[in-house]
Coordinates of C-alpha atoms in Angstrom, one line a residue:
Chain A
M1 CA 91.9 88.9 98.2
E2 CA 93.7 91.9 96.7
L3 CA 92.2 93.8 93.7
N4 CA 94.3 94.8 90.7
P5 CA 94.3 98.5 89.6
R6 CA 91.6 97.9 87.0
Q7 CA 89.3 96.2 89.4
E8 CA 89.8 99.1 91.9
H9 CA 88.9 101.5 89.1
I10 CA 85.7 99.5 88.3
V11 CA 84.7 99.6 92.0
E12 CA 85.2 103.3 92.0
I13 CA 83.0 103.8 88.9
V14 CA 80.2 101.6 90.3
K15 CA 80.5 103.4 93.6
S16 CA 79.9 106.8 92.0
D17 CA 77.6 106.0 89.1
G18 CA 75.9 102.7 90.0
P19 CA 73.5 101.2 89.1
I20 CA 75.4 101.1 85.9
T21 CA 75.5 98.5 83.1
G22 CA 78.6 96.6 82.0
E23 CA 78.6 98.4 78.7
K24 CA 78.7 101.8 80.4
I25 CA 81.6 100.7 82.6
A26 CA 83.4 99.5 79.5
E27 CA 82.9 102.8 77.8
Q28 CA 84.3 104.8 80.7
L29 CA 87.4 102.6 80.7
N30 CA 87.7 102.6 76.9
L31 CA 87.6 98.8 76.9
T32 CA 85.3 96.2 75.3
R33 CA 82.7 94.5 77.4
A34 CA 84.4 91.2 76.7
T35 CA 87.7 92.4 78.2
L36 CA 85.9 93.5 81.3
R37 CA 83.8 90.4 81.8
P38 CA 86.4 88.4 83.9
D39 CA 86.9 91.5 86.2
L40 CA 83.2 92.0 86.7
A41 CA 82.7 88.3 87.4
I42 CA 85.5 88.4 90.0
L43 CA 84.1 91.5 91.7
T44 CA 80.6 90.1 91.8
M45 CA 81.6 86.7 93.1
A46 CA 83.9 88.1 95.7
G47 CA 81.0 90.3 96.9
F48 CA 82.3 93.8 96.1
L49 CA 79.6 94.3 93.5
E50 CA 76.1 93.1 93.1
A51 CA 74.5 92.5 89.6
R52 CA 70.8 92.7 88.8
P53 CA 69.6 91.7 85.3
R54 CA 68.4 94.6 83.1
V55 CA 69.6 97.1 85.8
G56 CA 73.3 96.8 86.1
Y57 CA 76.0 96.7 88.8
F58 CA 75.5 98.1 92.3
Y59 CA 78.2 98.7 94.8
S60 CA 77.6 96.3 97.7
G61 CA 79.2 98.8 100.2
K62 CA 81.4 96.1 101.5
S63 CA 85.2 96.4 101.9
S64 CA 87.5 93.4 102.1
S65 CA 87.4 93.5 105.9
Q66 CA 83.6 93.7 105.9
L67 CA 83.5 90.6 103.7
L68 CA 85.9 88.9 106.1
T69 CA 83.7 89.9 109.0
E70 CA 80.7 88.4 107.3
K71 CA 82.5 85.1 107.1
F72 CA 83.1 85.3 110.9
K73 CA 79.5 86.0 111.6
K74 CA 79.0 82.3 111.4
Y75 CA 81.2 81.9 114.5
I76 CA 79.0 82.0 117.6
V77 CA 80.3 81.4 121.1
K78 CA 78.2 78.2 121.8
D79 CA 80.2 76.4 119.1
Y80 CA 83.6 77.3 120.7
Q81 CA 82.8 77.4 124.4
S82 CA 84.7 75.4 127.1
Q83 CA 83.4 73.9 130.3
P84 CA 82.9 76.6 133.0
V85 CA 84.4 76.0 136.4
I86 CA 81.8 76.9 138.9
L87 CA 82.1 77.2 142.7
K88 CA 79.6 78.1 145.5
S89 CA 80.1 81.5 147.0
N90 CA 80.9 80.1 150.5
V91 CA 84.0 78.2 149.5
T92 CA 87.3 79.6 150.9
V93 CA 89.9 81.5 148.9
Y94 CA 92.2 78.6 149.5
E95 CA 89.7 76.2 147.9
A96 CA 89.3 78.6 145.0
I97 CA 93.1 78.7 144.4
C98 CA 93.1 74.9 144.5
S99 CA 90.4 74.8 141.8
I100 CA 92.5 77.1 139.6
F101 CA 95.2 74.4 139.6
I102 CA 93.0 71.3 139.6
E103 CA 90.8 72.5 136.7
D104 CA 93.7 74.4 135.0
V105 CA 91.7 77.6 134.3
G106 CA 92.3 81.3 134.9
T107 CA 88.8 82.3 136.0
L108 CA 86.2 80.8 138.3
F109 CA 82.5 81.5 138.2
I110 CA 80.8 81.9 141.6
V111 CA 77.1 80.9 142.1
N112 CA 74.6 81.0 145.0
E113 CA 72.6 78.0 146.4
D114 CA 70.3 78.1 143.4
N115 CA 73.2 77.9 140.9
E116 CA 72.6 81.5 139.9
L117 CA 75.7 83.6 138.9
V118 CA 76.7 86.0 141.6
G119 CA 80.4 86.7 140.8
V120 CA 83.6 86.0 138.9
C121 CA 87.0 85.4 140.5
S122 CA 90.2 85.7 138.5
R123 CA 93.8 84.7 139.3
K124 CA 94.5 88.4 140.1
D125 CA 91.6 88.5 142.6
L126 CA 93.1 85.5 144.3
L127 CA 96.6 86.9 144.3
R128 CA 95.4 90.1 145.8
A129 CA 93.7 88.3 148.6
S130 CA 96.7 86.1 149.4
M131 CA 99.0 89.2 149.3
A132 CA 96.8 91.1 151.7
G133 CA 98.0 88.8 154.5
Q134 CA 94.5 87.6 155.5
D135 CA 93.8 84.0 156.2
I136 CA 92.9 82.4 152.9
H137 CA 91.8 79.2 154.7
T138 CA 88.9 81.0 156.3
M139 CA 88.1 83.9 154.0
P140 CA 85.1 83.1 151.7
V141 CA 85.6 83.7 148.0
N142 CA 82.6 86.0 147.8
I143 CA 84.5 88.7 149.7
I144 CA 87.1 89.0 146.9
M145 CA 85.1 88.3 143.7
T146 CA 83.8 90.8 141.2
R147 CA 80.0 90.9 141.8
M148 CA 77.0 91.0 139.6
P149 CA 75.9 93.2 137.9
N150 CA 79.6 94.3 137.2
I151 CA 80.2 91.2 135.1
V152 CA 80.4 90.9 131.3
L153 CA 78.1 88.2 130.1
L154 CA 77.6 86.3 126.8
R155 CA 74.5 84.6 125.4
E156 CA 75.0 81.3 123.4
N157 CA 74.3 83.0 120.1
D158 CA 76.7 85.9 120.6
L159 CA 79.5 86.2 118.0
V160 CA 83.0 85.0 119.0
L161 CA 84.1 88.3 117.5
Y162 CA 82.0 90.2 120.0
A163 CA 83.4 88.1 122.8
A164 CA 87.0 88.9 121.7
R165 CA 86.2 92.6 121.5
Q166 CA 84.7 92.5 125.0
M167 CA 87.8 90.8 126.5
I168 CA 90.0 93.5 124.9
H169 CA 87.9 96.5 125.8
K170 CA 87.1 95.4 129.4
E171 CA 90.6 93.9 130.0
I172 CA 89.4 90.5 131.1
D173 CA 90.7 87.0 130.3
S174 CA 87.4 85.1 130.3
I175 CA 83.6 85.6 130.0
P176 CA 80.8 83.3 131.2
I177 CA 78.2 82.2 128.7
V178 CA 74.8 82.3 130.5
R179 CA 71.1 81.4 130.1
E180 CA 68.6 83.8 131.6
K181 CA 66.1 82.2 134.0
D182 CA 62.4 83.3 134.4
N183 CA 63.4 85.3 137.6
G184 CA 65.9 87.4 135.6
K185 CA 69.0 85.6 137.2
F186 CA 71.6 83.7 135.1
E187 CA 72.8 80.2 134.9
V188 CA 76.3 79.6 133.6
T189 CA 76.4 77.2 130.7
G190 CA 79.9 77.8 129.2
R191 CA 83.0 79.9 129.1
I192 CA 85.0 81.8 126.4
S193 CA 88.6 82.9 127.1
K194 CA 91.6 84.4 125.3
T195 CA 92.8 80.8 125.0
T196 CA 89.6 80.1 123.0
I197 CA 90.4 83.0 120.7
T198 CA 94.0 82.0 120.3
K199 CA 93.0 78.4 119.5
L200 CA 90.5 79.6 116.9
F201 CA 93.2 81.9 115.4
V202 CA 95.5 78.9 115.1
S203 CA 92.8 76.6 113.7
L204 CA 92.1 79.1 110.9
F205 CA 95.5 78.2 109.4
D206 CA 95.8 74.5 110.2
Chain B
M1 CA 86.2 82.9 99.0
E2 CA 83.9 80.0 98.2
L3 CA 84.2 78.3 94.8
N4 CA 81.1 77.4 92.9
P5 CA 80.6 73.8 91.7
R6 CA 82.0 74.5 88.2
Q7 CA 85.1 76.1 89.7
E8 CA 85.6 73.1 92.0
H9 CA 85.3 70.9 89.0
I10 CA 87.9 72.9 87.1
V11 CA 90.3 72.7 90.1
E12 CA 89.8 68.9 90.1
I13 CA 90.6 68.6 86.4
V14 CA 93.7 70.7 86.7
K15 CA 94.8 68.8 89.8
S16 CA 94.6 65.4 87.9
D17 CA 95.6 66.4 84.4
G18 CA 97.6 69.7 84.7
P19 CA 99.5 71.3 83.0
I20 CA 96.4 71.5 80.8
T21 CA 95.3 74.2 78.4
G22 CA 92.0 76.2 78.7
E23 CA 90.8 74.5 75.5
K24 CA 91.3 71.0 77.0
I25 CA 89.5 71.9 80.2
A26 CA 86.6 73.4 78.2
E27 CA 86.4 70.1 76.2
Q28 CA 86.2 68.0 79.3
L29 CA 83.4 70.2 80.6
N30 CA 81.7 70.3 77.3
L31 CA 81.7 74.1 77.4
T32 CA 83.3 76.8 75.2
R33 CA 86.6 78.4 76.1
A34 CA 84.8 81.8 76.3
T35 CA 82.3 80.5 78.9
L36 CA 85.1 79.2 81.0
R37 CA 87.3 82.4 80.8
P38 CA 85.8 84.2 83.9
D39 CA 86.1 81.0 86.0
L40 CA 89.7 80.5 85.0
A41 CA 90.5 84.2 85.6
I42 CA 89.0 83.9 89.1
L43 CA 90.8 80.7 90.0
T44 CA 94.1 82.2 88.8
M45 CA 93.7 85.5 90.5
A46 CA 92.6 83.9 93.8
G47 CA 95.8 81.7 93.7
F48 CA 94.2 78.3 93.2
L49 CA 95.7 77.8 89.7
E50 CA 98.8 79.1 88.0
A51 CA 98.8 79.9 84.3
R52 CA 101.9 79.7 82.1
P53 CA 101.7 80.9 78.5
R54 CA 101.9 78.1 75.9
V55 CA 101.9 75.5 78.6
G56 CA 98.5 75.8 80.4
Y57 CA 97.1 75.7 83.8
F58 CA 98.9 74.2 86.9
Y59 CA 97.4 73.4 90.2
S60 CA 99.1 75.6 92.7
G61 CA 98.6 73.0 95.4
K62 CA 97.1 75.7 97.7
S63 CA 93.8 75.3 99.5
S64 CA 91.8 78.2 100.8
S65 CA 93.4 77.9 104.2
Q66 CA 96.9 77.8 102.8
L67 CA 96.2 81.0 100.8
L68 CA 95.0 82.6 104.1
T69 CA 98.1 81.3 105.8
E70 CA 100.3 83.0 103.2
K71 CA 98.7 86.3 104.0
F72 CA 99.5 85.8 107.7
K73 CA 103.1 85.0 106.9
K74 CA 103.6 88.8 106.8
Y75 CA 102.7 89.0 110.5
I76 CA 105.9 88.7 112.5
V77 CA 106.1 89.1 116.3
K78 CA 108.3 92.2 116.4
D79 CA 105.4 94.2 114.7
Y80 CA 102.9 93.1 117.4
Q81 CA 105.0 92.8 120.6
S82 CA 104.3 94.5 123.9
Q83 CA 106.8 95.8 126.4
P84 CA 108.2 93.0 128.6
V85 CA 108.1 93.4 132.3
I86 CA 111.5 92.3 133.6
L87 CA 112.6 91.7 137.2
K88 CA 116.0 90.8 138.8
S89 CA 116.1 87.2 140.2
N90 CA 116.7 88.4 143.8
V91 CA 113.4 90.3 144.1
T92 CA 110.9 88.8 146.6
V93 CA 107.7 86.9 145.6
Y94 CA 105.8 89.8 147.3
E95 CA 107.5 92.4 145.0
A96 CA 106.8 90.1 142.0
I97 CA 103.1 90.0 142.9
C98 CA 103.1 93.8 143.2
S99 CA 104.6 94.1 139.7
I100 CA 101.8 92.0 138.3
F101 CA 99.3 94.6 139.5
I102 CA 101.4 97.7 138.8
E103 CA 102.3 96.7 135.3
D104 CA 99.0 94.9 134.6
V105 CA 100.5 91.8 133.0
G106 CA 100.2 88.1 133.6
T107 CA 103.8 87.0 133.2
L108 CA 107.1 88.4 134.5
F109 CA 110.5 87.7 132.9
I110 CA 113.4 87.2 135.3
V111 CA 117.0 88.2 134.5
N112 CA 120.4 87.9 136.2
E113 CA 122.8 90.8 137.0
D114 CA 123.8 90.9 133.3
N115 CA 120.2 91.3 132.2
E116 CA 120.2 87.7 130.7
L117 CA 117.0 85.8 130.9
V118 CA 117.1 83.1 133.6
G119 CA 113.4 82.4 134.2
V120 CA 109.7 83.2 133.7
C121 CA 107.2 83.7 136.5
S122 CA 103.4 83.4 135.9
R123 CA 100.4 84.3 138.0
K124 CA 100.0 80.6 138.7
D125 CA 103.6 80.4 140.0
L126 CA 102.9 83.3 142.3
L127 CA 99.6 81.8 143.5
R128 CA 101.3 78.5 144.2
A129 CA 103.9 80.2 146.3
S130 CA 101.5 82.2 148.3
M131 CA 99.3 79.2 148.9
A132 CA 102.2 77.1 150.2
G133 CA 102.2 79.2 153.3
Q134 CA 105.8 80.4 153.1
D135 CA 106.8 83.9 153.7
I136 CA 106.4 85.8 150.4
H137 CA 108.1 88.8 151.8
T138 CA 111.5 87.0 152.1
M139 CA 111.3 84.2 149.5
P140 CA 113.1 85.3 146.3
V141 CA 111.3 84.9 143.0
N142 CA 114.0 82.7 141.5
I143 CA 112.9 79.8 143.9
I144 CA 109.5 79.6 142.2
M145 CA 110.1 80.6 138.6
T146 CA 110.3 78.3 135.6
R147 CA 114.0 78.2 134.7
M148 CA 116.0 78.3 131.5
P149 CA 116.3 76.2 129.4
N150 CA 112.7 75.1 130.0
I151 CA 111.3 78.3 128.5
V152 CA 109.7 78.8 125.1
L153 CA 111.5 81.7 123.3
L154 CA 110.7 83.8 120.2
R155 CA 113.0 85.7 117.9
E156 CA 111.9 89.0 116.4
N157 CA 111.2 87.6 113.0
D158 CA 109.1 84.6 114.1
L159 CA 105.6 84.4 112.9
V160 CA 102.7 85.6 115.1
L161 CA 101.0 82.3 114.0
Y162 CA 104.0 80.3 115.4
A163 CA 103.8 82.2 118.6
A164 CA 100.0 81.4 118.9
R165 CA 100.6 77.7 118.2
Q166 CA 103.3 77.6 120.9
M167 CA 101.0 79.2 123.5
I168 CA 98.3 76.6 122.7
H169 CA 100.6 73.5 122.6
K170 CA 102.8 74.5 125.6
E171 CA 99.8 75.8 127.5
I172 CA 101.3 79.2 128.4
D173 CA 99.9 82.7 128.3
S174 CA 102.9 84.7 127.2
I175 CA 106.3 84.2 125.5
P176 CA 109.4 86.4 125.7
I177 CA 110.9 87.7 122.5
V178 CA 114.7 87.5 122.8
R179 CA 118.0 88.5 121.1
E180 CA 120.9 86.1 121.4
K181 CA 124.1 87.5 122.8
D182 CA 127.6 86.4 121.7
N183 CA 127.9 84.3 124.9
G184 CA 124.8 82.3 123.9
K185 CA 122.6 83.9 126.6
F186 CA 119.4 85.9 125.8
E187 CA 118.3 89.4 126.3
V188 CA 114.5 90.0 126.5
T189 CA 113.3 92.6 124.0
G190 CA 109.6 92.0 123.9
R191 CA 106.6 89.9 124.8
I192 CA 103.7 88.2 123.0
S193 CA 100.6 87.0 124.9
K194 CA 97.2 85.6 124.3
T195 CA 96.0 89.2 124.7
T196 CA 98.2 90.1 121.6
I197 CA 96.5 87.3 119.6
T198 CA 93.0 88.3 120.7
K199 CA 93.8 92.0 119.8
L200 CA 95.1 90.9 116.4
F201 CA 92.0 88.7 115.9
V202 CA 89.7 91.7 116.7
S203 CA 91.7 94.1 114.5
L204 CA 91.3 91.9 111.5
F205 CA 87.6 92.8 111.5
D206 CA 87.7 96.4 112.5

C-alpha cells in the first residue's frame, strides 16, 4: 500500500509530536478535522498509526515492509514442509545417488541406527565423490556428508522467512526440520528447500 | 490489508449493484453518508473500488491477491538475473563438473561455436553420467545435456513471477534468459534460479 503525500505528512507529524490528537494534526496541516478523518482512518487501519481514546494518535513504528513482515510471521515451516528423504549412514554413495533420482530431491538426511541426524548429503557432495575417482559402490555416504554439528537445523515453529534467510546466508538448498530428543540428539521430521520458498512465492499470487 | 465486516459488505453491494452512489450504499446499510466516507476512501485507495464523479462506485474486480500481483508486475527478470555459466558443447563431463564447483552454480548452459544455446546441463545430469560408469574424462557434455528445443527460456522482460511458475511446473532449478538472433537461435544473457526467488522473497521483508 502506497501512501499519498498528505498521509506521509501526517505520519511525519505523529512521529515527531505523538501522542497527538486529530485536532492538533488538522491545525498543523491547516485543514479541518473532517477533511483529515479518512486519512487518519486509513493510516490507523493499515497499521501505521495507533489511536487511543482521549490521548490521540501514536506512531506504531512500523514501515510498510515491517507490516508485510508481520503478515508473514504466520508462516511457519511445519505448515509448508515436505517429506524428508532419510538414509542410514552406512549406505553407499551409489545408493545415495540412486535415492536422489528415485525420490527426486536435492538433499539427503543421514541418520544413525537410532534414527538420529548425523549428517546431510547434497548433490554437490555426491558429485565431488564420484569425480574423485573412488569407488562409489563401496564408499559409505558418511565419508562424504556434512556432519553434525555443522548443519543448519529448523524447529517446527520457525518462520518460513527465517528458513529462507538461512538458505541464502549459508548457501544451502535445503534444511532439515528436527525434533530434539531427551538425549539432546535430533530426529528429522521434515524438510524445507528453495523449491518450498519458490512454491510459496508463486502461491502468494495465484 | 484485511477488510472489516462493514467494508466487506460495501464491496459486496458494489459488486452486485455497481455503479452505485455513496448515498445509495449508505441507504442499503442504514448509515449516513458521513459514517461511510472513511470506509469508501479506504476501499478506493486500496484499489478494491473505483470511483467516478457523478456516476458512483464500481467494483474494480480485484481481490487482495490480484492487487499484490499487480505490485509484482514491476518485477522483471532482467532486474534480478545472475551471470550465466556457459560452456562449449565439446567440453568433457569432468570439466563440466569442475565448473559447477568453481562457479558455484547448479546449472550450466551449453553453446555451439557461434555461442548459440544448444543445451542445459544440471547437477542431476552430471550425477547420472558419473553413476553410469562411463569415462567422464572423455565423454563430451553434449551427450548428457537436455537439448534445444526442450528447454524453458526467458526473455529479459518476462516477469519474475512467470519464471518462478515455470520452475515449479517444469520442475527445474534454473532458467536461461536469452536474446533471439536474426537466424532464430538464442544467445544466453542471464540466469534466474530458485536461489534468485528465495533471495527476492527474503529481500521483501528486509
